[in-house]
Short mmCIF file of C-alpha atoms (C1' of nucleotides) and ligand atoms in Angstrom, two decimals:
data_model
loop_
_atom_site.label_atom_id
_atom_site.label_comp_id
_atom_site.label_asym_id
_atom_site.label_seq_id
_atom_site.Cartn_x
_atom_site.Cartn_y
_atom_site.Cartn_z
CA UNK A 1 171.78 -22.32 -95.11
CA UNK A 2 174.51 -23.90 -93.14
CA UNK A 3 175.57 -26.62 -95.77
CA UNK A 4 177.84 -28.89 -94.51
CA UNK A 5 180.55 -28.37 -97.15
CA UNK A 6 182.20 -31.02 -99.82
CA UNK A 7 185.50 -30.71 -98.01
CA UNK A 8 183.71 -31.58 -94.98
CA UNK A 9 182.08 -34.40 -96.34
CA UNK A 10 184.91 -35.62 -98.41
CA UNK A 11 187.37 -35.45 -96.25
CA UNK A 12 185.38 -37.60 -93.96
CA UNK A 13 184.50 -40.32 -96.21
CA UNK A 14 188.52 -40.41 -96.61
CA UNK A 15 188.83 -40.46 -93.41
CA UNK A 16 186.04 -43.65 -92.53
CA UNK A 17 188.04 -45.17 -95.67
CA UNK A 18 191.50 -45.52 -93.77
CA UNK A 19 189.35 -46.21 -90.69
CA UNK A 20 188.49 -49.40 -92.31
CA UNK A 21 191.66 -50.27 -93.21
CA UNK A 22 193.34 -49.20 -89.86
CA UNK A 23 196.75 -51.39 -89.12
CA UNK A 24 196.92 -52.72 -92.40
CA UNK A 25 198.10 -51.80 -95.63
CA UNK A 26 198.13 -48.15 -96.71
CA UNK A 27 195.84 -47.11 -99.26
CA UNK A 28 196.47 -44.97 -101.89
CA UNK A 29 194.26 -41.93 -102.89
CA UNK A 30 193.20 -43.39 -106.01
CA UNK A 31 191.61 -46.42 -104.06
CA UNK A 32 189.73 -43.86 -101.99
CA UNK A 33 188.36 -41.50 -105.22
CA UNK A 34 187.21 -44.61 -106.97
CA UNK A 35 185.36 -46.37 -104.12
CA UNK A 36 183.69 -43.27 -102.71
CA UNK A 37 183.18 -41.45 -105.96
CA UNK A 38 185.12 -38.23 -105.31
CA UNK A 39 187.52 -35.64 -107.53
CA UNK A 40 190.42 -37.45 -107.66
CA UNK A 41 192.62 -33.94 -107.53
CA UNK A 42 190.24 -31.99 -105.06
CA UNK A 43 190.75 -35.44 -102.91
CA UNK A 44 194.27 -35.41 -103.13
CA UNK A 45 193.94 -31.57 -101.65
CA UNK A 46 192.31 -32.40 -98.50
CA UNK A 47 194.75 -35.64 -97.58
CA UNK A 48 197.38 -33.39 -97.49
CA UNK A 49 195.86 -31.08 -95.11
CA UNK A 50 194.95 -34.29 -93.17
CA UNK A 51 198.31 -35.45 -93.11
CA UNK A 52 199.54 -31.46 -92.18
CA UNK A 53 196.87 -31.87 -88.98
CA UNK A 54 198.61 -35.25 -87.56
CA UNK A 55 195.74 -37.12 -88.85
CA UNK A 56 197.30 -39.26 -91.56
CA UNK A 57 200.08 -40.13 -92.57
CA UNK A 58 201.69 -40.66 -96.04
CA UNK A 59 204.00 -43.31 -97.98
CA UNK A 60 205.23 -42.17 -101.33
CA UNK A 61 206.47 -44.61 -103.79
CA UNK A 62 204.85 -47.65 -105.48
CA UNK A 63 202.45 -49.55 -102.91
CA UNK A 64 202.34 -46.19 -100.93
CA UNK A 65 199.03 -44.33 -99.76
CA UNK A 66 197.56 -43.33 -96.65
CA UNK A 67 197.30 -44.36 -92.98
CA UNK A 68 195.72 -43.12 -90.35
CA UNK A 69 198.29 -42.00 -88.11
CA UNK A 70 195.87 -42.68 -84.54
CA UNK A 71 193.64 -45.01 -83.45
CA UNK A 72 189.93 -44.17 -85.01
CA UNK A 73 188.69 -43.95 -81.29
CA UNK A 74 190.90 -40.80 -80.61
CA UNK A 75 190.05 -39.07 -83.49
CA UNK A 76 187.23 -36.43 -83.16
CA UNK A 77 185.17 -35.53 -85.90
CA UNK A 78 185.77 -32.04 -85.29
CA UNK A 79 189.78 -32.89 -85.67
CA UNK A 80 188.93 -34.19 -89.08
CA UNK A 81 186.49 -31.45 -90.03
CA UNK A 82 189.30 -28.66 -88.48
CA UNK A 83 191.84 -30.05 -90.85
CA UNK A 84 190.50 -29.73 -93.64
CA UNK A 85 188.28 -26.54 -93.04
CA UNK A 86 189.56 -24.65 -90.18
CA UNK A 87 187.83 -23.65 -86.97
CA UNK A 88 184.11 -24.39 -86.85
CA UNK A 89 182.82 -20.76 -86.11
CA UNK A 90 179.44 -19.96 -86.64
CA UNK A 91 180.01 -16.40 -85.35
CA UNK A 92 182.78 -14.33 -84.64
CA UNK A 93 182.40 -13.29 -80.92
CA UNK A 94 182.93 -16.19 -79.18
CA UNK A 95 185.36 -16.48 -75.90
CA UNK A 96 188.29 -17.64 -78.23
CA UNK A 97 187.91 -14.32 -80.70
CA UNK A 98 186.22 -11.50 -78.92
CA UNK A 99 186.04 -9.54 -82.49
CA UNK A 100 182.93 -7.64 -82.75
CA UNK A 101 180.21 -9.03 -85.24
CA UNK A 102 176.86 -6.65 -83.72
CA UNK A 103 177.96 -2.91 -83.62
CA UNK A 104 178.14 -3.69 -79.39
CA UNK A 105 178.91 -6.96 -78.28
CA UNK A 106 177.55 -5.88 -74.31
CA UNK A 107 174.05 -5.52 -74.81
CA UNK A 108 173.59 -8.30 -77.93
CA UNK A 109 170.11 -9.49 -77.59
CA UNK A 110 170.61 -12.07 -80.41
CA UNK A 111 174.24 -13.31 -79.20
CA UNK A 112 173.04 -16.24 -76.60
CA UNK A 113 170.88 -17.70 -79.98
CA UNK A 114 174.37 -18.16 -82.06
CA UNK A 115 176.30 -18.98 -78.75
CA UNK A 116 174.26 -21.55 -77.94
CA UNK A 117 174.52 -23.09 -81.98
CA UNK A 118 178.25 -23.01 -82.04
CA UNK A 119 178.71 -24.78 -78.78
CA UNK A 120 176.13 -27.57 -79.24
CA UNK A 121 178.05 -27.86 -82.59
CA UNK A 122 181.36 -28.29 -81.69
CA UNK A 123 179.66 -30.43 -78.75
CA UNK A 124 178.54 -33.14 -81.21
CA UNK A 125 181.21 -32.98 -83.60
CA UNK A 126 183.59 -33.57 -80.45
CA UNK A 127 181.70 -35.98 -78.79
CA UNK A 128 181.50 -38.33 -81.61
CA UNK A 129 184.73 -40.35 -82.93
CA UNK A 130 185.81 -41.79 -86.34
CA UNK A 131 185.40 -45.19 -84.86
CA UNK A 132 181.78 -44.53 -83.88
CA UNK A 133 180.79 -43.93 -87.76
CA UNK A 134 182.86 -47.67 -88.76
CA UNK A 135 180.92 -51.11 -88.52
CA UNK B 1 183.52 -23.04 -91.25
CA UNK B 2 179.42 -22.89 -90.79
CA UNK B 3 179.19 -19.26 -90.40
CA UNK B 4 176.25 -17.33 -89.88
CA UNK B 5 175.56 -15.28 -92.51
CA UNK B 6 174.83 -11.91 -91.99
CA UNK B 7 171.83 -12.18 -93.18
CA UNK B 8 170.58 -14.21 -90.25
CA UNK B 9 172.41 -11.77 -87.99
CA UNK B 10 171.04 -8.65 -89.78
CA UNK B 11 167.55 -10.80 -89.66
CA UNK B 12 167.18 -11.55 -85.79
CA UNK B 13 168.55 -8.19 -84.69
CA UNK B 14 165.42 -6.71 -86.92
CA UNK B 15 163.27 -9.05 -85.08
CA UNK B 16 164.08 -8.62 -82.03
CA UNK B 17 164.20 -4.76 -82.23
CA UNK B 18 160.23 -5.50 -83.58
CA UNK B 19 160.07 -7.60 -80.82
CA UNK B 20 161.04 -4.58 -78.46
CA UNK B 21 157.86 -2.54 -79.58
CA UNK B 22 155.28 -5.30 -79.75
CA UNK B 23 152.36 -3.81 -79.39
CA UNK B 24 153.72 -0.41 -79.74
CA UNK B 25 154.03 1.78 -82.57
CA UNK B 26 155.48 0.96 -85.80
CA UNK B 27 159.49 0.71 -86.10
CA UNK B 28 160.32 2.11 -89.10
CA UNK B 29 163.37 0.71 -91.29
CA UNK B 30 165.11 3.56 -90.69
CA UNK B 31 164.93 3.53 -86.93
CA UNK B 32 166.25 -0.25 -86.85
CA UNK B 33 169.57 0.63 -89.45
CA UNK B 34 170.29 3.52 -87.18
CA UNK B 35 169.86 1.81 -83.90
CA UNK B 36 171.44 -1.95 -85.29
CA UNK B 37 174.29 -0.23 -87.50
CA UNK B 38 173.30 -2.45 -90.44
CA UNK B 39 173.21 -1.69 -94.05
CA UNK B 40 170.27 0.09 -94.81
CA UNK B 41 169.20 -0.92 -98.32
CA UNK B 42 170.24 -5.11 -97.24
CA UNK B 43 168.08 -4.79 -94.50
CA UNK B 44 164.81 -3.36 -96.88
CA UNK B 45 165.55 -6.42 -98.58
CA UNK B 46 165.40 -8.83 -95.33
CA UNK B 47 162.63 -7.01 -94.02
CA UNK B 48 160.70 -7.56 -97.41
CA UNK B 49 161.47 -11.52 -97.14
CA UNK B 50 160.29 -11.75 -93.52
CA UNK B 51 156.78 -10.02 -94.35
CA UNK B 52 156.67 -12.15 -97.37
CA UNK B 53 156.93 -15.11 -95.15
CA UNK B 54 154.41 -13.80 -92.84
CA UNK B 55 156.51 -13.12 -89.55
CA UNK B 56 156.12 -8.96 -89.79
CA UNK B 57 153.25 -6.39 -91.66
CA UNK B 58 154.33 -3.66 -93.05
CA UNK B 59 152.71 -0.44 -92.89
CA UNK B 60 153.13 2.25 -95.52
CA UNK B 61 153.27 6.02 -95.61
CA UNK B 62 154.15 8.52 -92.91
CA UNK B 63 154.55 7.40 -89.51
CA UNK B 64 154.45 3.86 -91.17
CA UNK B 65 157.02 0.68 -90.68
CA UNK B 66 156.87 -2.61 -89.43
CA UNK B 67 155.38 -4.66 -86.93
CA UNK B 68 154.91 -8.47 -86.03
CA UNK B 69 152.62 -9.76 -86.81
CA UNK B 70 152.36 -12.54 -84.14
CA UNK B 71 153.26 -12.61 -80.11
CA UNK B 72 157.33 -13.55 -79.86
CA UNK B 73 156.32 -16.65 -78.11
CA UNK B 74 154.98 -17.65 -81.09
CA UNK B 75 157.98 -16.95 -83.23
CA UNK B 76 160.59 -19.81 -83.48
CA UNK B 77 164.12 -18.13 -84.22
CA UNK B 78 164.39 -21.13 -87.27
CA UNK B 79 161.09 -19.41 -88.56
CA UNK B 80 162.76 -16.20 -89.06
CA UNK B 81 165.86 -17.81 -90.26
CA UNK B 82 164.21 -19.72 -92.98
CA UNK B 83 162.19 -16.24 -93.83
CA UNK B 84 165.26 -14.56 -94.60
CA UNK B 85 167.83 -17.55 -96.31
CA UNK B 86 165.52 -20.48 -96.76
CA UNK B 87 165.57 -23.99 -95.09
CA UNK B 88 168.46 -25.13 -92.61
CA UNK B 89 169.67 -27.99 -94.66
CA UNK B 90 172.88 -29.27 -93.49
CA UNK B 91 172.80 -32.40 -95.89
CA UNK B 92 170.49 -32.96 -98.87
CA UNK B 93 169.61 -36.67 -97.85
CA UNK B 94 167.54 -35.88 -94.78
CA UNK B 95 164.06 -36.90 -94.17
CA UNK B 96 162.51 -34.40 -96.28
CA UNK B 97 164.70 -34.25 -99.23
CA UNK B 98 166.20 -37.82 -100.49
CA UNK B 99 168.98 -36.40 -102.45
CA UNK B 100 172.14 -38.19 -102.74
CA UNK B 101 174.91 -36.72 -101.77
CA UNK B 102 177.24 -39.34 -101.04
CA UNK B 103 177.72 -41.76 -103.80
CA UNK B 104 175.77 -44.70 -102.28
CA UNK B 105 173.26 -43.18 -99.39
CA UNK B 106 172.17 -46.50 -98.07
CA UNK B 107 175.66 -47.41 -96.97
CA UNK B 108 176.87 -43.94 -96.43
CA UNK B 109 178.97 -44.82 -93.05
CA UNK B 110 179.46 -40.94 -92.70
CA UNK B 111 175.64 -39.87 -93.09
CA UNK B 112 174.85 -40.31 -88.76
CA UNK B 113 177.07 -37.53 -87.59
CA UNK B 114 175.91 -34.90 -90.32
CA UNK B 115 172.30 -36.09 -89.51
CA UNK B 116 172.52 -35.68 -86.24
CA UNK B 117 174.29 -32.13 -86.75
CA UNK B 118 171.51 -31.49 -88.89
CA UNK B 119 168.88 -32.41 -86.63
CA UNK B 120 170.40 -30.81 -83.40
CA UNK B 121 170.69 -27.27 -84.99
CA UNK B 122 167.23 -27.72 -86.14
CA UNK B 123 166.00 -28.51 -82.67
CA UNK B 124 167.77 -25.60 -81.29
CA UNK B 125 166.55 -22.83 -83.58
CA UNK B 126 163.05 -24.17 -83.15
CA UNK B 127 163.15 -24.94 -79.74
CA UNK B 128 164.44 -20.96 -78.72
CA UNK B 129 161.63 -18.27 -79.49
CA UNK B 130 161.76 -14.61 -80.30
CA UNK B 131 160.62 -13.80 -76.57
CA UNK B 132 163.20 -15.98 -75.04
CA UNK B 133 165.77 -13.63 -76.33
CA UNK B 134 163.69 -10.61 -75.12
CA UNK B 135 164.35 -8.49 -71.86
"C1'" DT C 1 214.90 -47.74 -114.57
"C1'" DA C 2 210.05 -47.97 -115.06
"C1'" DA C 3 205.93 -47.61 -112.70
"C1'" DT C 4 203.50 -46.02 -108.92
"C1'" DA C 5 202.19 -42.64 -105.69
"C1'" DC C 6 202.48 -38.48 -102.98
"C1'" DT C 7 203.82 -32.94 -103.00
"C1'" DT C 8 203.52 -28.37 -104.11
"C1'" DG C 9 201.70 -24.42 -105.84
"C1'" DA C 10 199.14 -22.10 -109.14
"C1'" DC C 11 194.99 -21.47 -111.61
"C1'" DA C 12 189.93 -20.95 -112.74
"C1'" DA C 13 184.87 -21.40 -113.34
"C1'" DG C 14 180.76 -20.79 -110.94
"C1'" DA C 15 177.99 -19.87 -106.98
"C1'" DA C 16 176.96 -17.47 -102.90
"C1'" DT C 17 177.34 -13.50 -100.02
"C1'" DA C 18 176.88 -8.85 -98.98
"C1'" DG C 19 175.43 -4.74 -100.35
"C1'" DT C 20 173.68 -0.79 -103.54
"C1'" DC C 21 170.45 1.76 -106.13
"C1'" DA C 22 166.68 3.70 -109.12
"C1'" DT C 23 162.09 3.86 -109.63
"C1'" DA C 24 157.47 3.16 -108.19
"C1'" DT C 25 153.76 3.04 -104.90
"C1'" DA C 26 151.13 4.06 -100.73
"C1'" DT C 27 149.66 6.90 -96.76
"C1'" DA C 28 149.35 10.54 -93.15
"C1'" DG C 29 149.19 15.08 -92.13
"C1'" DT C 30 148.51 19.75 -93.70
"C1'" DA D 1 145.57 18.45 -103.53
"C1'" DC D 2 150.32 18.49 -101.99
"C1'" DT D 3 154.26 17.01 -99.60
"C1'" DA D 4 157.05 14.37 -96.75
"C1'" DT D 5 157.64 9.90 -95.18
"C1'" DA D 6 157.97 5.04 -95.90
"C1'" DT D 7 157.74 0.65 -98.05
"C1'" DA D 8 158.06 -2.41 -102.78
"C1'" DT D 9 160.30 -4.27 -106.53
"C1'" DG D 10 163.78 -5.73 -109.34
"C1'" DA D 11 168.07 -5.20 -111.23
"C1'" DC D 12 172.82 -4.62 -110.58
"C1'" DT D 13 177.69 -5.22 -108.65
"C1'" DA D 14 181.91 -6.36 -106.07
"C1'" DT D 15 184.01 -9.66 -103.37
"C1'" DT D 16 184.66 -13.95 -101.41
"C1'" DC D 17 184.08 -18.85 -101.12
"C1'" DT D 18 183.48 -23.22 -103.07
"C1'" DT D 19 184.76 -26.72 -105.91
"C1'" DG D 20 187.41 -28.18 -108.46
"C1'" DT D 21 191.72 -28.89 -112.18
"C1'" DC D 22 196.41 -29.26 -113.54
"C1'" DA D 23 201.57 -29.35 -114.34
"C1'" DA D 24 205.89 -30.34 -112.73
"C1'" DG D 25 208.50 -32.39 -109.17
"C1'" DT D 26 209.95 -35.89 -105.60
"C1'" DA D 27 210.21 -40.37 -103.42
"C1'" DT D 28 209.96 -45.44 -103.34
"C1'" DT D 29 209.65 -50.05 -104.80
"C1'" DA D 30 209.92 -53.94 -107.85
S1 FES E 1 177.77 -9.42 -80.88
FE1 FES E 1 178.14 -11.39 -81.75
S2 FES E 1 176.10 -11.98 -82.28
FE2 FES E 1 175.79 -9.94 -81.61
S1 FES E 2 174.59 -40.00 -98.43
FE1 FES E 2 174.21 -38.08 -97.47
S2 FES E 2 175.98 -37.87 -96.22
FE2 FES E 2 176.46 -39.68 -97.34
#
DNA sequence: TAATACTTGACAAGAATAGTCATATATAGT
DNA sequence: ACTATATATGACTATTCTTGTCAAGTATTA
């Protein structure tokens, strides 16, 4: 079915969160659960891999939180949606992994179909930037 | 990661091995595990769920099998993928289905990109057609 | 030092995926 | 009529992925 996951969309609501608040204060995770309505501890998963990607960064202690660590017009969506989910791969036998997914990759009939899927994919979710989603 | 399932693989490969013999003879199961290398008894079950959903016939007995039942022009890839796993729903607050998904849809600031995902890997499945994938 | 906030790593329920199988039914050819 | 071939149906299973939860620890500020 191709569901865009809840990490996926979690992680970018975080994300558009600390957008808003970009060169200001940080904001703490429990600010971001209670505005947008997520698990506070499945949240709390997904800013550290945010912060493990370069994308955030964090400041412990009392007044601490989050903060985007670039500006929202170099950050891809695809860098947000890599970080928190891996490599967006809709099939296995692209030029970056040449593993096999049809018993012979050569004469794949159906191959230009899912080619053509994962690159207009990770076309859009490169081409767009956190700062296009903010108002 | 947005993987395609196997059961899309297994479910175009099928298709497009009918689509080989259009007109021809019918393929039998057998001949398309044998040539494809895919489970056998999975793809009964596909093949079952793409005459169900009106794409193939199937003819019984000796010498029997399966055949399309329309000219691969006619065939839109995302018909055969929504035979065999159901709609390509990316989000569940598109057009078609208002779900909410994000706490408060009408000022969801992430909604555009997975909409637009949505609607460009929509376009391309139905835009690409059984025959285009033919030799 | 108390309160706040992030860190780490383990754990777990439930759903989806991928695949198997037994049994039944239908048809062609002999 | 019999037999071999082929699909139909529905149940069953193992594995993986998703979607969380939680406890114990560390760092910082007021
Ligand atoms: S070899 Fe990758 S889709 Fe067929
Ligand atoms: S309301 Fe559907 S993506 Fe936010």
């Amino acid at each position: 079915m191709l569901k865009i996951s809840t990490r996926c969309r979690y992680g970018l609501l975080a994300m558009v969160e600390l957008g808003q608040c970009y060169g200001q204060a940080p904001v703490s995770a429990q600010e971001i659960y209670k505005k947008q309505r997520v698990p506070k501890f499945y949240l709390q998963q997904l800013l550290v891999k945010l912060r493990r990607n370069g994308l955030v960064e964090s400041i412990r202690g009392t007044r601490g939180g989050f903060v985007l660590k670039k500006d929202p017009k170099t950050i891809k969506i695809l860098d947000i949606v890599k970080a928190v989910e891996g490599p967006v791969q809709l099939i296995s036998c692209t030029k970056q992994s040449r593993d096999k997914c049809c018993s012979k990759i050569k004469e794949c009939l159906t191959r230009p179909v899912w080619v053509e899927l994962h690159e207009v994919v990770n076309r859009v979710l490169s081409e767009r930037t956190l700062h296009d989603l903010m108002r």
